Tab-separated table of C-alpha atoms in Angstrom:
chain	number	residue	atom	x	y	z
A	14	MET	CA	16.704	19.629	-0.349
A	15	THR	CA	18.363	22.693	-0.938
A	16	SER	CA	20.337	21.857	-3.887
A	17	SER	CA	19.127	21.753	-7.007
A	18	PRO	CA	18.297	17.892	-8.643
A	19	MET	CA	20.767	17.302	-11.660
A	20	PRO	CA	17.637	16.519	-14.335
A	21	GLY	CA	17.669	12.568	-15.838
A	22	PRO	CA	17.058	11.799	-19.440
A	23	THR	CA	14.519	13.972	-21.329
A	24	VAL	CA	14.260	11.702	-24.559
A	25	ALA	CA	13.212	8.107	-24.800
A	26	GLU	CA	15.887	5.488	-25.439
A	27	PRO	CA	16.456	4.185	-28.771
A	28	VAL	CA	14.850	0.734	-29.811
A	29	ALA	CA	17.329	-1.739	-31.153
A	30	PRO	CA	16.465	-2.634	-34.820
A	31	GLY	CA	13.412	-5.089	-35.179
A	32	ALA	CA	12.743	-4.585	-31.585
A	33	ARG	CA	9.576	-3.544	-29.831
A	34	ALA	CA	9.482	-1.138	-27.540
A	35	PRO	CA	7.224	-2.291	-24.220
A	36	ALA	CA	3.633	-1.577	-24.572
A	37	ASP	CA	1.811	0.486	-22.349
A	38	SER	CA	-0.667	-2.090	-21.795
A	39	GLY	CA	-3.092	-0.263	-19.525
A	40	LEU	CA	-4.347	-0.948	-16.052
A	41	GLN	CA	-3.800	-4.498	-14.776
A	42	SER	CA	-6.078	-6.707	-13.003
A	43	GLY	CA	-6.474	-6.714	-9.007
A	44	ARG	CA	-6.953	-3.707	-6.072
A	45	LEU	CA	-5.028	-0.793	-6.295
A	46	ILE	CA	-5.677	-0.041	-2.520
A	47	ALA	CA	-5.628	-2.799	0.273
A	48	PRO	CA	-9.433	-2.680	1.678
A	49	GLN	CA	-9.212	0.110	4.194
A	50	ALA	CA	-8.963	-0.239	8.084
A	51	GLY	CA	-9.485	2.123	10.189
A	52	GLY	CA	-11.871	5.375	11.157
A	53	ALA	CA	-13.995	5.513	13.850
A	54	PRO	CA	-17.267	4.580	13.985
A	55	GLY	CA	-19.314	8.022	12.905
A	56	VAL	CA	-16.488	10.375	12.665
A	57	PRO	CA	-15.970	11.261	8.923
A	58	MET	CA	-12.760	10.768	7.293
A	59	ILE	CA	-12.593	14.407	5.972
A	60	ALA	CA	-14.526	17.424	8.559
A	61	ILE	CA	-14.275	20.844	7.354
A	62	ASP	CA	-15.873	23.264	9.665
A	63	ASN	CA	-16.224	26.874	8.797
A	64	VAL	CA	-13.153	27.563	7.317
A	65	ASN	CA	-11.905	30.525	6.258
A	66	LYS	CA	-9.007	31.853	4.732
A	67	TRP	CA	-7.264	35.232	3.667
A	68	TYR	CA	-4.422	36.427	1.707
A	69	GLY	CA	-3.473	39.882	3.312
A	70	ASP	CA	-7.269	41.573	2.573
A	71	PHE	CA	-8.690	39.427	0.186
A	72	GLN	CA	-10.585	36.384	1.529
A	73	VAL	CA	-10.557	33.660	-0.730
A	74	LEU	CA	-12.326	31.145	1.400
A	75	THR	CA	-15.519	32.230	3.199
A	76	ASN	CA	-17.295	29.758	6.100
A	77	CYS	CA	-16.587	26.391	3.931
A	78	SER	CA	-18.251	23.389	5.567
A	79	THR	CA	-18.596	19.712	4.566
A	80	ALA	CA	-17.748	16.502	5.637
A	81	ILE	CA	-16.673	13.497	3.959
A	82	VAL	CA	-17.127	9.919	5.103
A	83	LYS	CA	-15.171	6.940	4.611
A	84	GLY	CA	-15.389	5.386	1.286
A	85	GLU	CA	-17.363	8.439	-0.467
A	86	VAL	CA	-15.797	10.017	-3.644
A	87	VAL	CA	-16.627	13.854	-3.330
A	88	VAL	CA	-16.116	15.978	-6.541
A	89	VAL	CA	-15.463	19.873	-6.201
A	90	CYS	CA	-16.112	22.072	-9.256
A	91	GLY	CA	-16.906	25.694	-9.970
A	92	PRO	CA	-15.417	28.470	-12.309
A	93	SER	CA	-11.543	29.368	-12.202
A	94	GLY	CA	-10.682	31.469	-9.156
A	95	SER	CA	-13.655	29.860	-6.764
A	96	GLY	CA	-11.312	28.456	-4.079
A	97	LYS	CA	-11.543	24.886	-4.917
A	98	SER	CA	-7.684	24.188	-5.037
A	99	THR	CA	-7.031	26.403	-1.950
A	100	LEU	CA	-9.784	24.462	-0.197
A	101	ILE	CA	-8.311	20.942	-0.982
A	102	LYS	CA	-4.967	22.023	-0.324
A	103	CYS	CA	-6.060	23.470	3.348
A	104	VAL	CA	-7.074	19.312	4.155
A	105	ASN	CA	-3.361	18.876	4.788
A	106	ALA	CA	-2.232	22.075	5.646
A	107	LEU	CA	-0.517	22.699	2.291
A	108	GLU	CA	-2.546	26.210	2.718
A	109	PRO	CA	-3.055	27.445	6.001
A	110	PHE	CA	-6.194	29.026	7.226
A	111	GLN	CA	-7.203	31.366	9.653
A	112	LYS	CA	-10.010	30.810	11.151
A	113	GLY	CA	-12.257	27.392	11.216
A	114	GLN	CA	-11.455	23.696	11.747
A	115	ILE	CA	-10.564	20.814	9.679
A	116	THR	CA	-9.942	17.351	10.919
A	117	VAL	CA	-8.389	14.005	8.719
A	118	ASP	CA	-9.396	11.042	10.953
A	119	GLY	CA	-10.262	12.883	13.574
A	120	THR	CA	-6.951	14.721	13.924
A	121	LYS	CA	-7.185	18.530	13.745
A	122	VAL	CA	-4.750	19.717	10.899
A	123	MET	CA	-3.881	23.506	12.257
A	124	ASP	CA	-3.372	22.153	15.876
A	125	LYS	CA	-0.299	22.740	16.856
A	126	ALA	CA	0.348	19.692	18.539
A	127	THR	CA	-0.393	17.614	15.297
A	128	ASN	CA	2.717	16.286	13.443
A	129	LEU	CA	2.169	17.461	9.691
A	130	PRO	CA	4.397	15.395	8.486
A	131	LYS	CA	2.852	11.825	9.798
A	132	LEU	CA	-0.699	13.536	8.950
A	133	ARG	CA	0.687	14.359	5.326
A	134	SER	CA	2.074	10.666	4.883
A	135	ARG	CA	-1.523	9.442	5.534
A	136	VAL	CA	-3.108	11.573	2.839
A	137	GLY	CA	-2.220	11.356	-0.520
A	138	MET	CA	-2.346	14.091	-2.501
A	139	VAL	CA	-1.883	14.327	-6.965
A	140	PHE	CA	-1.200	17.610	-8.106
A	141	GLN	CA	-1.574	18.755	-11.605
A	142	HIS	CA	1.872	19.186	-12.563
A	143	PHE	CA	2.974	15.739	-11.330
A	144	GLU	CA	5.629	16.439	-8.992
A	145	LEU	CA	7.687	13.747	-9.941
A	146	PHE	CA	11.492	14.160	-9.421
A	147	PRO	CA	12.974	14.409	-12.740
A	148	HIS	CA	16.343	12.932	-11.932
A	149	LEU	CA	15.442	9.865	-10.181
A	150	SER	CA	14.066	6.789	-12.045
A	151	ILE	CA	10.344	5.656	-11.832
A	152	THR	CA	11.165	2.944	-9.614
A	153	GLU	CA	13.534	5.537	-6.921
A	154	ASN	CA	10.264	7.699	-7.393
A	155	LEU	CA	8.258	5.006	-6.071
A	156	THR	CA	10.344	4.002	-3.134
A	157	LEU	CA	11.887	7.030	-1.929
A	158	ALA	CA	9.317	8.516	0.405
A	159	GLN	CA	8.656	5.033	1.585
A	160	ARG	CA	12.091	4.355	2.825
A	161	LYS	CA	12.280	8.004	4.252
A	162	VAL	CA	9.187	8.626	5.681
A	163	LEU	CA	7.206	5.070	6.669
A	164	ARG	CA	11.079	3.956	7.096
A	165	ARG	CA	10.214	0.674	4.913
A	166	PRO	CA	13.063	-1.692	4.003
A	167	ALA	CA	14.904	-1.200	0.243
A	168	GLU	CA	13.522	-4.465	-0.804
A	169	GLU	CA	9.960	-4.102	0.676
A	170	ALA	CA	9.328	-0.694	-0.752
A	171	LYS	CA	10.799	-1.759	-4.299
A	172	LYS	CA	8.039	-4.419	-3.867
A	173	ARG	CA	5.460	-2.262	-3.136
A	174	GLY	CA	6.169	0.396	-5.671
A	175	LEU	CA	6.769	-2.184	-8.887
A	176	ASP	CA	3.233	-3.911	-7.670
A	177	LEU	CA	1.679	-0.359	-8.144
A	178	LEU	CA	3.134	0.340	-11.127
A	179	ALA	CA	2.031	-2.930	-12.628
A	180	ARG	CA	-1.244	-2.065	-11.374
A	181	VAL	CA	-1.613	1.283	-13.514
A	182	GLY	CA	-0.126	-0.757	-16.616
A	183	LEU	CA	3.301	0.848	-16.399
A	184	SER	CA	5.825	-1.945	-15.364
A	185	ALA	CA	7.499	-1.970	-18.624
A	186	HIS	CA	8.840	1.785	-17.338
A	187	ALA	CA	10.080	1.132	-13.997
A	188	SER	CA	13.955	1.902	-14.801
A	189	LYS	CA	12.835	5.089	-17.008
A	190	TYR	CA	13.161	8.573	-15.995
A	191	PRO	CA	9.989	11.309	-15.630
A	192	GLY	CA	11.142	12.892	-18.879
A	193	GLN	CA	10.888	9.958	-21.310
A	194	LEU	CA	7.306	9.433	-19.945
A	195	SER	CA	3.938	10.717	-21.604
A	196	GLY	CA	2.081	13.358	-19.485
A	197	GLY	CA	-1.089	10.783	-18.735
A	198	GLN	CA	1.763	8.045	-17.828
A	199	GLN	CA	3.930	10.913	-15.517
A	200	GLN	CA	0.415	11.213	-13.709
A	201	ARG	CA	-0.374	7.410	-13.290
A	202	VAL	CA	2.974	7.210	-11.686
A	203	ALA	CA	2.162	10.413	-9.591
A	204	ILE	CA	-0.779	8.226	-8.169
A	205	ALA	CA	1.016	4.894	-7.822
A	206	ARG	CA	3.715	6.964	-5.764
A	207	ALA	CA	0.889	8.730	-3.755
A	208	LEU	CA	-0.808	5.114	-3.055
A	209	ALA	CA	2.397	3.505	-1.935
A	210	MET	CA	2.415	5.698	1.224
A	211	ASP	CA	-0.920	3.378	2.116
A	212	PRO	CA	-2.932	6.805	2.771
A	213	ILE	CA	-6.481	6.634	4.510
A	214	VAL	CA	-7.744	9.503	1.947
A	215	MET	CA	-6.646	10.782	-1.651
A	216	LEU	CA	-6.906	14.377	-2.815
A	217	PHE	CA	-6.503	15.014	-6.264
A	218	ASP	CA	-5.758	18.916	-7.510
A	219	GLU	CA	-7.228	19.053	-11.041
A	220	PRO	CA	-5.372	15.742	-11.904
A	221	THR	CA	-6.194	15.880	-15.849
A	222	SER	CA	-5.706	19.915	-16.707
A	223	ALA	CA	-2.429	19.751	-17.893
A	224	LEU	CA	-2.822	16.352	-20.205
A	225	ASP	CA	-3.649	16.778	-23.885
A	226	PRO	CA	-6.931	15.316	-24.614
A	227	GLU	CA	-5.961	11.870	-25.223
A	228	MET	CA	-4.345	11.237	-22.262
A	229	VAL	CA	-6.798	12.181	-19.953
A	230	GLY	CA	-8.538	8.719	-20.423
A	231	GLU	CA	-6.017	6.982	-18.942
A	232	VAL	CA	-5.395	8.799	-15.697
A	233	LEU	CA	-9.728	8.861	-15.270
A	234	ASP	CA	-9.387	4.866	-15.390
A	235	VAL	CA	-7.081	4.595	-12.778
A	236	MET	CA	-9.178	7.323	-10.762
A	237	VAL	CA	-12.281	5.356	-11.372
A	238	GLU	CA	-10.745	1.912	-10.201
A	239	LEU	CA	-9.527	3.746	-7.258
A	240	ALA	CA	-13.058	4.496	-6.181
A	241	ARG	CA	-14.502	1.132	-7.093
A	242	ASP	CA	-12.082	0.060	-4.874
A	243	GLY	CA	-13.617	2.038	-1.841
A	244	MET	CA	-10.783	4.669	-1.670
A	245	THR	CA	-12.039	7.443	0.092
A	246	MET	CA	-11.377	10.833	-2.434
A	247	MET	CA	-11.972	14.379	-2.491
A	248	VAL	CA	-11.151	15.422	-6.436
A	249	VAL	CA	-10.977	18.790	-7.885
A	250	THR	CA	-11.702	18.772	-11.444
A	251	HIS	CA	-14.001	19.805	-14.349
A	252	GLU	CA	-14.411	16.463	-15.729
A	253	MET	CA	-18.224	16.097	-15.178
A	254	GLY	CA	-18.212	12.822	-17.342
A	255	PHE	CA	-15.754	11.010	-14.394
A	256	ALA	CA	-18.150	13.045	-11.485
A	257	ARG	CA	-21.232	11.497	-13.043
A	258	LYS	CA	-19.697	8.113	-13.155
A	259	VAL	CA	-18.165	7.977	-9.704
A	260	ALA	CA	-19.074	10.733	-7.549
A	261	ASP	CA	-21.225	9.752	-4.570
A	262	ARG	CA	-21.297	13.874	-4.063
A	263	VAL	CA	-20.748	17.111	-5.571
A	264	ILE	CA	-19.504	20.189	-4.361
A	265	PHE	CA	-19.759	23.655	-6.280
A	266	MET	CA	-17.892	26.567	-5.319
A	267	ASP	CA	-17.942	30.191	-6.207
A	268	ARG	CA	-16.033	33.140	-5.026
A	269	GLY	CA	-14.715	31.256	-1.977
A	270	GLU	CA	-17.738	30.001	-0.903
A	271	ILE	CA	-19.417	26.544	-1.009
A	272	VAL	CA	-22.691	27.246	-3.085
A	273	GLU	CA	-23.767	23.691	-3.540
A	274	ASP	CA	-23.491	19.936	-1.466
A	275	ALA	CA	-25.489	17.518	-3.178
A	276	THR	CA	-25.811	13.967	-4.550
A	277	LYS	CA	-24.629	13.624	-7.816
A	278	ASP	CA	-28.406	13.368	-8.938
A	279	ASP	CA	-29.617	16.371	-7.506
A	280	PHE	CA	-26.735	18.496	-8.649
A	281	PHE	CA	-26.821	17.185	-12.104
A	282	GLY	CA	-30.647	17.206	-12.380
A	283	LYS	CA	-31.773	19.955	-10.021
A	284	PRO	CA	-29.253	22.185	-9.262
A	285	ARG	CA	-30.920	24.586	-6.692
A	286	SER	CA	-28.829	27.614	-6.886
A	287	GLU	CA	-28.992	30.137	-10.498
A	288	ARG	CA	-25.086	30.175	-10.347
A	289	ALA	CA	-24.847	26.215	-10.759
A	290	GLN	CA	-26.978	26.199	-13.041
A	291	GLN	CA	-25.197	28.518	-15.353
A	292	PHE	CA	-22.094	26.466	-14.901
A	293	LEU	CA	-23.748	23.362	-16.018
A	294	SER	CA	-25.144	25.054	-18.954
A	295	LYS	CA	-21.759	26.241	-20.156
A	296	ILE	CA	-19.575	23.209	-19.064
A	297	LEU	CA	-22.163	20.431	-20.436
A	298	GLN	CA	-22.890	22.199	-23.671
A	299	HIS	CA	-20.660	20.451	-25.980
């Protein structure tokens, strides 16, 4: 869009005397995703092969290689400026890279023949700052991309969006605008919006770092449920409790390099590098 959207309401609607405000009832029963289909046997859902990236003369990623198989949950952690967010944004070409290759379900991300909008419709992305359209209602936020990108009929898109909204416990807020929700609620809407596109993988770029501490748990609960449902996930986060609970592997980055790529038990129990040991001693000391 070239024009700036007009903002919607930013304060909660008044509640009539004697009436109760809709409750935020938490996760509802049922699966957040349908069982995933596709994925050729032996082909990683995400393959990162010797990826290098520069900003001018500054190299921000150096020889990064890893692979994530279907249903795997991989947490990417490391100090600020280590290249975590840059790497995850390279997976669906939100950040271009100059050397190496990334494939998603066998599709080469930087191939000139690749239809990037189509690829991105299959790769759900949740950002730090929600990225909801402030001038659209929650229901409209959930249905817009379904209708425009997937060409779903309006009623089908609405049903899919409202079903996911119910699963993340926010049915009572369907007609509200993003500014009327808390940060944690907005992030849960953002996750539901990504899931409405039926992605084959989900990427999370520090999804809780902009939230008040009291709101972090409600977002992590949704992510834990996603992991249990079998969603392939790559998660940039400092939430080490989440990593210990649901991650299959942990990737530790420093200065643009993948320093460690280990199972969570090995990473937390016996990190190989001194840099990872220092990082863990600081982040786990409280």
